[in-house]
Coordinates of C-alpha atoms in Angstrom, one line a residue:
M1213 CA -8.6 -23.7 11.3
N1214 CA -4.7 -22.0 11.3
F1215 CA -2.8 -23.9 8.8
I1216 CA -0.6 -25.2 11.0
S1217 CA -3.0 -26.7 12.9
I1218 CA -3.5 -30.5 14.0
E1219 CA -7.1 -29.7 12.8
Y1220 CA -6.6 -28.0 9.1
A1221 CA -4.2 -31.3 8.6
V1222 CA -7.9 -33.5 9.2
F1223 CA -9.6 -31.3 7.3
F1224 CA -7.1 -31.3 4.3
A1225 CA -7.0 -35.4 4.8
V1226 CA -10.6 -35.3 4.2
A1227 CA -10.7 -33.0 1.7
F1228 CA -8.4 -34.8 -0.3
V1229 CA -9.7 -38.2 0.4
G1230 CA -12.8 -36.9 -1.0
W1231 CA -11.8 -34.6 -3.9
W1232 CA -9.5 -38.1 -5.4
G1233 CA -11.8 -40.6 -4.2
L1234 CA -15.1 -39.0 -6.3
S1235 CA -12.4 -38.9 -9.2
T1236 CA -13.8 -43.0 -9.9
L1237 CA -16.9 -41.1 -11.2
K1238 CA -17.2 -40.7 -14.7
P1239 CA -16.5 -37.0 -16.2
S1240 CA -19.0 -35.1 -17.8
F1241 CA -18.8 -32.9 -21.2
A1242 CA -18.9 -29.7 -22.0
T1243 CA -22.3 -28.7 -23.8
S1244 CA -20.2 -27.6 -26.9
G1245 CA -17.9 -29.2 -28.1
G1246 CA -16.3 -32.3 -26.2
R1247 CA -13.8 -31.1 -23.7
L1248 CA -13.8 -33.4 -20.4
L1249 CA -15.0 -31.3 -17.8
A1250 CA -14.7 -32.3 -14.0
S1251 CA -17.4 -34.3 -12.3
W1252 CA -20.1 -32.1 -10.4
P1253 CA -20.3 -34.1 -7.9
R1254 CA -16.4 -33.5 -7.2
I1255 CA -17.2 -29.7 -7.5
V1256 CA -20.1 -29.9 -5.1
F1257 CA -18.0 -31.7 -2.3
L1258 CA -15.2 -29.5 -2.7
L1259 CA -17.4 -26.5 -2.6
A1260 CA -18.9 -27.6 0.4
M1261 CA -15.2 -28.6 2.1
S1262 CA -13.9 -25.2 1.0
Y1263 CA -17.4 -23.2 3.3
G1264 CA -16.9 -25.5 5.6
F1265 CA -13.4 -24.2 6.1
Y1266 CA -14.6 -20.8 5.6
A1267 CA -17.2 -21.5 8.7
A1268 CA -14.8 -22.8 10.8
W1269 CA -13.6 -19.3 11.1
D1270 CA -16.8 -17.2 11.2
W1271 CA -20.4 -19.0 9.9
R1272 CA -22.2 -16.1 10.2
Y1273 CA -20.2 -14.6 6.9
L1274 CA -20.8 -17.2 4.9
P1275 CA -23.9 -15.4 3.5
L1276 CA -21.8 -12.6 2.5
I1277 CA -19.4 -14.6 0.8
F1278 CA -22.2 -16.5 -1.1
G1279 CA -24.5 -13.6 -2.2
S1280 CA -21.8 -11.3 -3.2
S1281 CA -20.1 -14.2 -5.0
T1282 CA -23.9 -14.8 -6.6
V1283 CA -24.3 -11.3 -7.2
D1284 CA -20.9 -11.3 -9.4
F1285 CA -21.5 -14.6 -11.2
F1286 CA -24.9 -13.4 -12.8
L1287 CA -24.1 -9.8 -13.2
A1288 CA -21.1 -10.5 -15.4
R1289 CA -23.6 -13.1 -17.4
I1290 CA -25.7 -9.9 -18.3
I1291 CA -22.8 -7.7 -18.7
A1292 CA -21.0 -10.7 -21.4
N1293 CA -24.7 -10.2 -22.9
E1294 CA -26.1 -6.9 -23.2
T1295 CA -24.9 -4.5 -26.0
S1296 CA -25.6 -1.4 -24.5
P1297 CA -22.4 0.7 -24.0
S1298 CA -24.1 2.8 -21.3
R1299 CA -25.9 -0.4 -19.9
R1300 CA -22.7 -2.7 -19.4
K1301 CA -20.7 0.6 -17.6
A1302 CA -24.2 0.9 -15.2
L1303 CA -24.0 -2.8 -14.2
L1304 CA -20.4 -2.5 -13.5
T1305 CA -20.8 0.5 -11.6
I1306 CA -23.4 -1.8 -9.3
T1307 CA -20.8 -4.8 -8.6
V1308 CA -17.8 -2.3 -8.2
V1309 CA -20.1 -0.7 -5.6
L1310 CA -21.6 -3.5 -4.0
N1311 CA -18.0 -5.1 -3.6
L1312 CA -16.5 -2.1 -2.5
G1313 CA -19.4 -1.3 0.0
F1314 CA -19.0 -4.1 1.8
L1315 CA -15.5 -4.2 2.3
G1316 CA -16.2 -0.6 3.3
F1317 CA -18.6 -1.3 5.5
F1318 CA -16.9 -4.1 7.2
K1319 CA -13.6 -3.1 7.2
Y1320 CA -13.7 0.1 7.4
W1321 CA -17.0 1.9 9.3
N1322 CA -15.2 1.3 12.9
F1323 CA -12.0 3.2 11.6
G1324 CA -14.5 6.1 9.7
V1325 CA -16.6 6.3 13.0
E1326 CA -13.7 7.1 15.4
N1327 CA -11.8 9.4 13.0
V1328 CA -15.6 11.8 12.6
E1329 CA -15.3 11.7 16.3
L1330 CA -11.9 12.8 16.8
L1331 CA -12.6 15.1 14.0
R1332 CA -15.5 16.3 16.0
A1333 CA -13.8 16.3 19.5
W1334 CA -11.0 18.2 18.1
L1335 CA -13.7 20.9 16.5
T1336 CA -15.3 21.7 19.6
G1337 CA -12.4 20.8 22.3
T1338 CA -14.5 17.7 24.1
T1339 CA -13.4 14.1 24.8
P1340 CA -13.9 11.8 22.0
K1341 CA -16.6 9.4 23.0
T1342 CA -17.5 6.7 20.4
S1343 CA -20.7 4.5 21.0
D1344 CA -20.4 0.8 20.9
A1345 CA -23.8 0.8 19.2
M1346 CA -21.8 2.6 16.1
R1347 CA -19.3 -0.3 16.0
V1348 CA -20.0 -3.2 13.5
L1349 CA -18.9 -6.8 14.0
L1350 CA -14.9 -7.6 13.4
P1351 CA -14.7 -7.9 9.7
P1352 CA -15.3 -11.4 7.9
V1353 CA -11.5 -12.6 7.5
G1354 CA -9.9 -12.9 4.4
I1355 CA -12.9 -10.1 3.0
S1356 CA -9.9 -8.1 1.2
F1357 CA -9.0 -11.2 -0.7
F1358 CA -11.8 -12.8 -1.7
T1359 CA -13.7 -9.3 -2.7
F1360 CA -11.1 -8.6 -5.4
E1361 CA -11.2 -12.0 -6.7
S1362 CA -14.6 -11.8 -7.6
M1363 CA -14.7 -8.2 -8.4
S1364 CA -11.6 -8.6 -11.2
Y1365 CA -13.9 -11.2 -13.0
V1366 CA -16.3 -8.8 -13.1
I1367 CA -14.4 -6.2 -15.0
D1368 CA -12.1 -8.7 -17.0
V1369 CA -15.8 -9.9 -18.8
Y1370 CA -16.6 -6.3 -19.3
R1371 CA -13.5 -5.6 -20.7
G1372 CA -13.6 -8.4 -23.0
D1373 CA -10.6 -10.2 -21.6
L1374 CA -12.4 -12.9 -20.4
P1375 CA -16.0 -14.7 -21.7
A1376 CA -18.6 -15.4 -18.6
H1377 CA -18.1 -18.2 -16.9
R1378 CA -20.8 -21.0 -18.0
S1379 CA -21.1 -23.0 -14.3
Y1380 CA -22.4 -21.0 -10.9
L1381 CA -21.1 -23.9 -9.3
R1382 CA -17.6 -23.6 -10.2
Y1383 CA -17.7 -19.5 -10.5
L1384 CA -18.3 -20.6 -6.2
L1385 CA -15.4 -22.3 -5.8
F1386 CA -13.4 -20.5 -7.5
V1387 CA -14.4 -17.3 -5.1
S1388 CA -13.9 -19.7 -1.8
F1389 CA -11.3 -22.1 -3.0
F1390 CA -9.9 -22.7 0.8
P1391 CA -6.5 -22.5 -0.3
H1392 CA -6.6 -19.2 -1.1
L1393 CA -9.7 -18.4 0.8
V1394 CA -8.9 -16.1 3.7
A1395 CA -5.2 -15.1 3.2
G1396 CA -4.4 -15.3 -0.3
P1397 CA -3.0 -15.4 -2.6
I1398 CA -5.4 -13.3 -4.8
V1399 CA -5.6 -15.9 -7.9
R1400 CA -6.8 -14.3 -11.2
P1401 CA -9.9 -15.8 -13.1
R1402 CA -8.3 -16.9 -16.0
D1403 CA -5.9 -18.7 -14.1
L1404 CA -8.2 -20.5 -11.3
L1405 CA -11.2 -21.2 -13.5
P1406 CA -10.3 -23.9 -16.3
Q1407 CA -8.2 -25.7 -13.9
L1408 CA -11.7 -26.3 -12.1
E1409 CA -13.3 -26.8 -15.6
A1410 CA -10.5 -29.7 -16.2
V1411 CA -10.5 -33.1 -15.2
P1412 CA -7.2 -33.1 -12.2
S1413 CA -4.0 -35.2 -12.2
L1414 CA -1.5 -35.5 -9.7
P1415 CA 2.1 -37.0 -11.0
S1416 CA 4.1 -38.3 -8.5
R1417 CA 6.3 -35.2 -8.9
V1418 CA 3.7 -32.9 -8.5
G1419 CA 2.6 -34.2 -5.6
A1420 CA 6.2 -34.2 -4.5
E1421 CA 6.4 -30.6 -5.6
A1422 CA 3.5 -30.3 -3.2
M1423 CA 5.2 -31.6 -0.2
F1424 CA 8.3 -29.8 -1.0
L1425 CA 6.4 -26.6 -0.6
I1426 CA 4.4 -27.0 2.4
A1427 CA 6.9 -28.4 3.8
T1428 CA 9.6 -25.1 3.2
G1429 CA 6.3 -23.7 4.1
L1430 CA 6.5 -24.6 7.7
L1431 CA 9.5 -24.1 7.9
K1432 CA 9.6 -20.6 7.5
K1433 CA 6.3 -19.5 9.4
V1434 CA 8.0 -22.0 12.4
V1435 CA 10.9 -22.2 12.5
F1436 CA 12.3 -18.3 11.3
A1437 CA 8.9 -16.0 11.6
D1438 CA 7.0 -17.1 14.8
Q1439 CA 10.4 -16.9 16.9
L1440 CA 12.0 -14.9 15.8
A1441 CA 8.2 -12.9 16.4
I1442 CA 8.4 -14.1 20.1
H1443 CA 11.9 -13.5 21.0
L1444 CA 12.8 -10.4 19.3
V1445 CA 10.5 -8.4 16.9
D1446 CA 6.7 -8.5 19.5
R1447 CA 9.5 -6.9 22.5
V1448 CA 11.2 -4.4 20.7
F1449 CA 8.1 -3.6 18.9
E1450 CA 6.0 -3.2 22.6
R1451 CA 8.3 -1.2 24.2
P1452 CA 11.6 0.1 22.4
E1453 CA 12.8 2.6 24.9
N1454 CA 13.7 -0.7 26.7
Y1455 CA 16.2 -1.8 23.7
S1456 CA 19.6 -0.1 22.5
A1457 CA 19.7 0.7 19.5
V1458 CA 21.3 -2.6 17.8
E1459 CA 18.5 -4.2 20.1
V1460 CA 15.5 -2.4 18.3
L1461 CA 17.4 -2.3 14.8
A1462 CA 17.6 -5.6 14.9
G1463 CA 13.9 -6.0 15.9
V1464 CA 12.9 -4.1 12.5
Y1465 CA 15.4 -6.7 10.6
G1466 CA 13.1 -8.9 12.4
Y1467 CA 10.1 -8.1 11.2
A1468 CA 11.2 -7.5 7.7
V1469 CA 12.8 -11.1 8.0
Q1470 CA 9.3 -12.7 9.9
I1471 CA 6.6 -11.1 7.4
Y1472 CA 8.8 -12.2 4.4
C1473 CA 8.9 -16.1 5.9
D1474 CA 5.4 -15.3 7.2
F1475 CA 3.8 -14.6 4.1
S1476 CA 5.5 -16.2 1.5
G1477 CA 5.6 -19.6 4.0
Y1478 CA 1.6 -19.2 3.5
S1479 CA 1.6 -19.0 -0.1
D1480 CA 3.5 -22.1 -0.1
I1481 CA 1.6 -23.9 2.0
A1482 CA -1.3 -22.6 0.0
I1483 CA 0.2 -23.2 -2.9
G1484 CA 1.0 -26.9 -1.9
S1485 CA -2.2 -27.4 -0.9
A1486 CA -3.8 -26.8 -4.0
L1487 CA -1.3 -28.8 -6.0
L1488 CA -2.3 -31.5 -4.1
L1489 CA -5.9 -31.3 -5.4
G1490 CA -4.7 -30.9 -9.1
V1491 CA -4.4 -26.9 -9.1
R1492 CA -1.6 -24.9 -9.6
F1493 CA -1.3 -21.2 -8.3
P1494 CA 1.3 -18.7 -9.8
P1495 CA 4.2 -17.7 -7.3
N1496 CA 3.5 -15.1 -5.3
F1497 CA 7.3 -14.2 -3.9
D1498 CA 10.3 -14.1 -5.6
A1499 CA 13.6 -13.5 -3.1
P1500 CA 12.0 -9.7 -2.5
Y1501 CA 15.1 -8.1 -0.8
T1502 CA 17.3 -9.2 -3.5
S1503 CA 16.1 -6.2 -5.1
S1504 CA 17.7 -3.3 -6.7
N1505 CA 15.5 -0.8 -6.7
L1506 CA 11.2 -0.5 -5.5
A1507 CA 10.1 -0.9 -8.8
E1508 CA 12.0 -3.9 -8.4
F1509 CA 10.8 -4.8 -5.1
W1510 CA 7.2 -4.9 -5.6
R1511 CA 7.7 -7.3 -9.1
R1512 CA 8.8 -9.4 -6.3
W1513 CA 6.7 -8.5 -3.1
H1514 CA 3.2 -10.2 -2.8
I1515 CA 3.3 -10.7 -6.6
S1516 CA -0.7 -11.2 -6.7
L1517 CA -1.6 -8.1 -4.9
S1518 CA 0.5 -5.6 -6.7
S1519 CA 0.2 -7.4 -10.1
W1520 CA -3.7 -6.8 -9.0
L1521 CA -3.2 -3.5 -8.4
R1522 CA -1.1 -2.1 -11.3
D1523 CA -3.9 -3.7 -13.9
Y1524 CA -7.6 -2.8 -11.6
L1525 CA -5.9 0.6 -10.5
Y1526 CA -2.9 1.9 -11.7
I1527 CA -3.2 1.6 -15.4
P1528 CA -6.7 3.0 -15.2
L1529 CA -5.7 5.3 -13.3
G1530 CA -3.7 6.3 -16.5
G1531 CA -0.6 4.8 -15.5
N1532 CA 3.1 5.9 -17.1
R1533 CA 0.7 7.3 -20.1
G1534 CA 1.0 10.7 -19.3
S1535 CA 3.6 13.9 -17.8
N1536 CA 5.9 12.6 -15.2
L1537 CA 3.2 14.7 -12.7
A1538 CA 0.3 12.4 -13.7
T1539 CA 2.8 9.3 -13.5
Y1540 CA 3.7 10.4 -9.8
R1541 CA 0.2 11.0 -8.9
N1542 CA -1.0 7.8 -10.1
L1543 CA 1.9 5.8 -8.2
M1544 CA 1.0 7.8 -5.2
L1545 CA -2.4 7.3 -5.2
T1546 CA -2.4 2.8 -6.3
M1547 CA -0.1 3.0 -2.8
L1548 CA -2.4 4.8 -0.7
L1549 CA -4.9 2.9 -1.5
G1550 CA -2.9 -0.4 -1.2
G1551 CA -1.9 0.6 2.2
L1552 CA -5.3 1.4 3.4
W1553 CA -6.2 -2.0 1.9
H1554 CA -4.2 -3.7 4.4
G1555 CA -5.7 -2.6 7.1
A1556 CA -7.9 0.5 8.7
S1557 CA -5.3 2.6 10.5
W1558 CA -3.4 5.5 9.4
T1559 CA 0.0 3.7 10.2
F1560 CA -1.0 1.7 7.1
V1561 CA -1.8 5.1 5.0
F1562 CA 1.6 6.4 5.7
W1563 CA 3.5 3.0 4.6
G1564 CA 2.0 3.0 1.4
F1565 CA 2.3 6.5 0.9
L1566 CA 6.2 6.2 1.3
H1567 CA 6.2 3.4 -1.3
G1568 CA 3.8 5.4 -3.3
L1569 CA 6.8 8.4 -3.0
G1570 CA 9.6 5.6 -3.6
L1571 CA 7.8 4.6 -6.5
A1572 CA 7.7 8.1 -7.7
V1573 CA 11.5 8.7 -7.0
T1574 CA 12.9 5.5 -8.8
R1575 CA 10.4 6.4 -11.6
A1576 CA 11.9 9.8 -11.9
F1577 CA 15.6 8.1 -12.1
E1578 CA 14.2 6.0 -14.5
R1579 CA 12.9 8.7 -16.6
A1580 CA 16.0 11.0 -16.2
G1581 CA 18.7 7.9 -17.7
G1582 CA 16.7 7.0 -20.2
K1583 CA 16.2 3.4 -21.3
S1584 CA 18.1 0.9 -23.4
A1585 CA 17.0 -2.2 -25.2
G1586 CA 14.4 -2.3 -22.0
K1587 CA 16.5 -1.5 -19.6
S1588 CA 17.1 1.7 -17.3
K1589 CA 20.4 3.3 -16.8
R1590 CA 21.9 1.9 -13.3
F1591 CA 22.6 5.0 -11.2
L1592 CA 24.2 2.6 -8.4
P1593 CA 26.0 -0.4 -8.4
K1594 CA 23.6 -3.1 -7.4
P1595 CA 24.6 -4.1 -4.3
I1596 CA 24.2 -0.5 -3.1
G1597 CA 20.9 -0.2 -5.0
V1598 CA 20.2 -3.9 -3.3
I1599 CA 20.8 -2.6 0.5
L1600 CA 19.1 0.8 0.2
T1601 CA 16.0 -0.7 -1.2
F1602 CA 16.4 -3.3 1.8
H1603 CA 17.0 -0.5 4.2
Y1604 CA 14.1 1.7 2.5
V1605 CA 11.2 -0.8 2.7
C1606 CA 12.5 -1.4 6.5
L1607 CA 12.0 2.2 7.4
A1608 CA 8.8 1.6 5.6
W1609 CA 7.5 -1.7 7.8
I1610 CA 8.4 0.1 11.1
F1611 CA 5.1 1.8 10.9
F1612 CA 3.1 -0.8 9.0
R1613 CA 4.3 -2.9 11.9
A1614 CA 3.7 -0.5 14.9
P1615 CA 0.3 -0.2 16.2
T1616 CA 0.3 3.6 16.2
F1617 CA 2.6 6.4 15.3
D1618 CA 4.2 7.1 18.6
I1619 CA 5.9 3.5 18.4
G1620 CA 6.9 4.0 15.3
T1621 CA 8.6 7.6 16.1
R1622 CA 10.2 6.3 19.5
V1623 CA 11.4 2.9 17.4
L1624 CA 12.8 5.3 14.9
K1625 CA 14.1 7.8 17.7
Q1626 CA 15.9 4.2 19.8
I1627 CA 17.8 3.9 17.1
S1628 CA 19.3 6.9 16.7
T1629 CA 20.6 7.1 19.9
G1630 CA 23.5 4.9 18.5
T1631 CA 23.6 2.9 21.6
T1632 CA 25.5 -1.0 21.2
F1633 CA 24.8 -2.8 24.5
H1634 CA 22.8 -6.1 23.2
P1635 CA 22.1 -8.5 26.3
N1636 CA 18.2 -8.7 24.8
L1637 CA 20.0 -10.0 21.5
P1638 CA 21.5 -13.9 22.8
P1639 CA 23.7 -15.6 20.1
I1640 CA 20.4 -17.8 19.0
V1641 CA 18.3 -15.3 17.6
A1642 CA 21.1 -13.5 16.0
A1643 CA 22.0 -16.5 14.4
L1644 CA 18.1 -17.5 13.3
L1645 CA 18.0 -13.7 12.1
A1646 CA 21.3 -14.0 10.2
L1647 CA 20.6 -17.5 8.7
G1648 CA 16.8 -16.3 7.6
I1649 CA 18.7 -13.1 5.6
A1650 CA 21.3 -15.7 4.3
V1651 CA 18.8 -17.8 3.3
H1652 CA 16.6 -15.3 1.2
H1653 CA 19.9 -14.3 -0.9
T1654 CA 21.1 -18.0 -2.0
P1655 CA 20.3 -17.8 -5.7
R1656 CA 17.2 -19.2 -6.3
V1657 CA 19.2 -22.1 -8.6
I1658 CA 19.9 -23.9 -5.4
Y1659 CA 16.4 -23.8 -4.1
D1660 CA 15.0 -25.0 -7.6
Q1661 CA 17.7 -27.9 -7.4
L1662 CA 17.2 -28.6 -4.0
R1663 CA 13.5 -28.9 -4.8
A1664 CA 14.2 -30.8 -8.0
A1665 CA 16.8 -33.2 -5.6
F1666 CA 13.8 -33.9 -3.2
T1667 CA 10.8 -35.0 -5.7
A1668 CA 13.1 -37.1 -7.6
L1669 CA 13.9 -39.0 -4.5
P1670 CA 11.7 -42.5 -3.8
A1671 CA 8.9 -42.3 -1.7
P1672 CA 10.9 -43.9 1.4
A1673 CA 13.5 -41.5 1.2
Q1674 CA 10.6 -38.3 0.7
G1675 CA 8.9 -39.6 3.6
A1676 CA 12.0 -40.3 5.9
M1677 CA 12.9 -36.3 5.2
L1678 CA 9.5 -35.1 5.8
F1679 CA 9.6 -36.8 9.2
L1680 CA 12.7 -35.0 10.3
V1681 CA 10.8 -31.8 8.7
A1682 CA 7.9 -32.6 11.5
V1683 CA 10.7 -33.4 14.0
V1684 CA 12.2 -29.8 13.5
L1685 CA 8.8 -28.4 13.4
H1686 CA 8.0 -30.1 16.9
E1687 CA 11.2 -28.9 18.9
A1688 CA 10.7 -25.3 17.3
A1689 CA 6.9 -25.0 17.8
S1690 CA 6.0 -22.4 20.4
V1691 CA 3.4 -23.1 22.6
K1692 CA 1.3 -20.5 22.1
A1693 CA 0.5 -20.4 18.6
V1694 CA 1.4 -17.1 16.4
P1695 CA -1.3 -16.2 13.9
F1696 CA -0.5 -15.8 10.3
V1697 CA 0.3 -11.9 9.6
Y1698 CA -1.9 -11.6 6.7
F1699 CA -5.1 -13.1 8.5
Q1700 CA -5.9 -9.6 9.8
F1701 CA -6.0 -8.4 6.6

């Protein structure tokens, strides 16, 4: 059930009407204190809709998301009541092993089998062969996201950062809440669980903000991401030697715009969908290509993932508390595992390696320059830093997008030819690419002003603008829908 499909529009309409229709029911009260809680029929309804949303992708994996959520909920309660440090640590180990075990089996089993067979064939000098009987089904959609969310809840309870949640149904809804279920953002339990407890509300300005987010998200996806993918990026990465250096470089820039518009567009739709149900997600992107160094890029790109990796991997590894070498090691391990998280391929691992290396170099320059008033010394003017950072990110994107190292190296080789003919780069595609980059660099204040202006309009004017957006989307939509990039993760 794609976010840009008619099926999702119908599904969301049912969820919206049912959720707010049940608001006529009298709210229930918490067992301690007098705080109002959302009535349980509303929670059950939205939980059923969320499970139905997931079943529309693949109903066979419903027991997995239900079972892992259930285990984590009760293990967290036991941990919260346990006083023995050794037992608490053992229980935490159980939940980490179970969650990573599920993730590893479904997402990386085939990858492991293939590499073991390649190693065996290399050692014996034979042809690699992998039996289909050794393979597992395709991984459950969204497993990387809901595994991280559920596991982080138990870790937070273990650390004492969060009390064990009392409501089993609300916890199941926290994990399966459909706007963030299949492709994020990774919503922290401390951000979402309290909102699922409270009686929701939907002021008109919040509803207008939600529609603005959904409209801009759809425009990013359909007008920019899909068009660049179909008419430029996919062709270049399929056979880079058929194109000139200028065209291949445009394809790499195009992918940078595509993946940003695709995933930030999805995040906008997810955030807007949740807002229409009275739930606010944290922002997930903040103009990452305007960053002047790689550390800043990761504070702006996929914020929910980068902050998760920082809090649950980088800091536990030691963060920057040790020697310089220890810090660089921790950065490299975090990004290598972050690359592997994205997919079972060595190209993703190499992408993580490039970012780990870049972050280590950035940290080395920061430490060499010292810090004043919490800011590191700037070695280059900001515009130059932005240009260099963007191109380094694009270099890494080549191996993120390329299905194999061979194609990735062929892309680089073709760029190195320096050829400039460009018959495969029509003006409309070049203009779309330039516009995508220009819009990305538009000051944030202008975007905020546009959103505020839209929310301040009377309802008929908002409806007219949304109708115009619908017309643009209809004209721009391709015959073949392009899946969201992050659905594969």
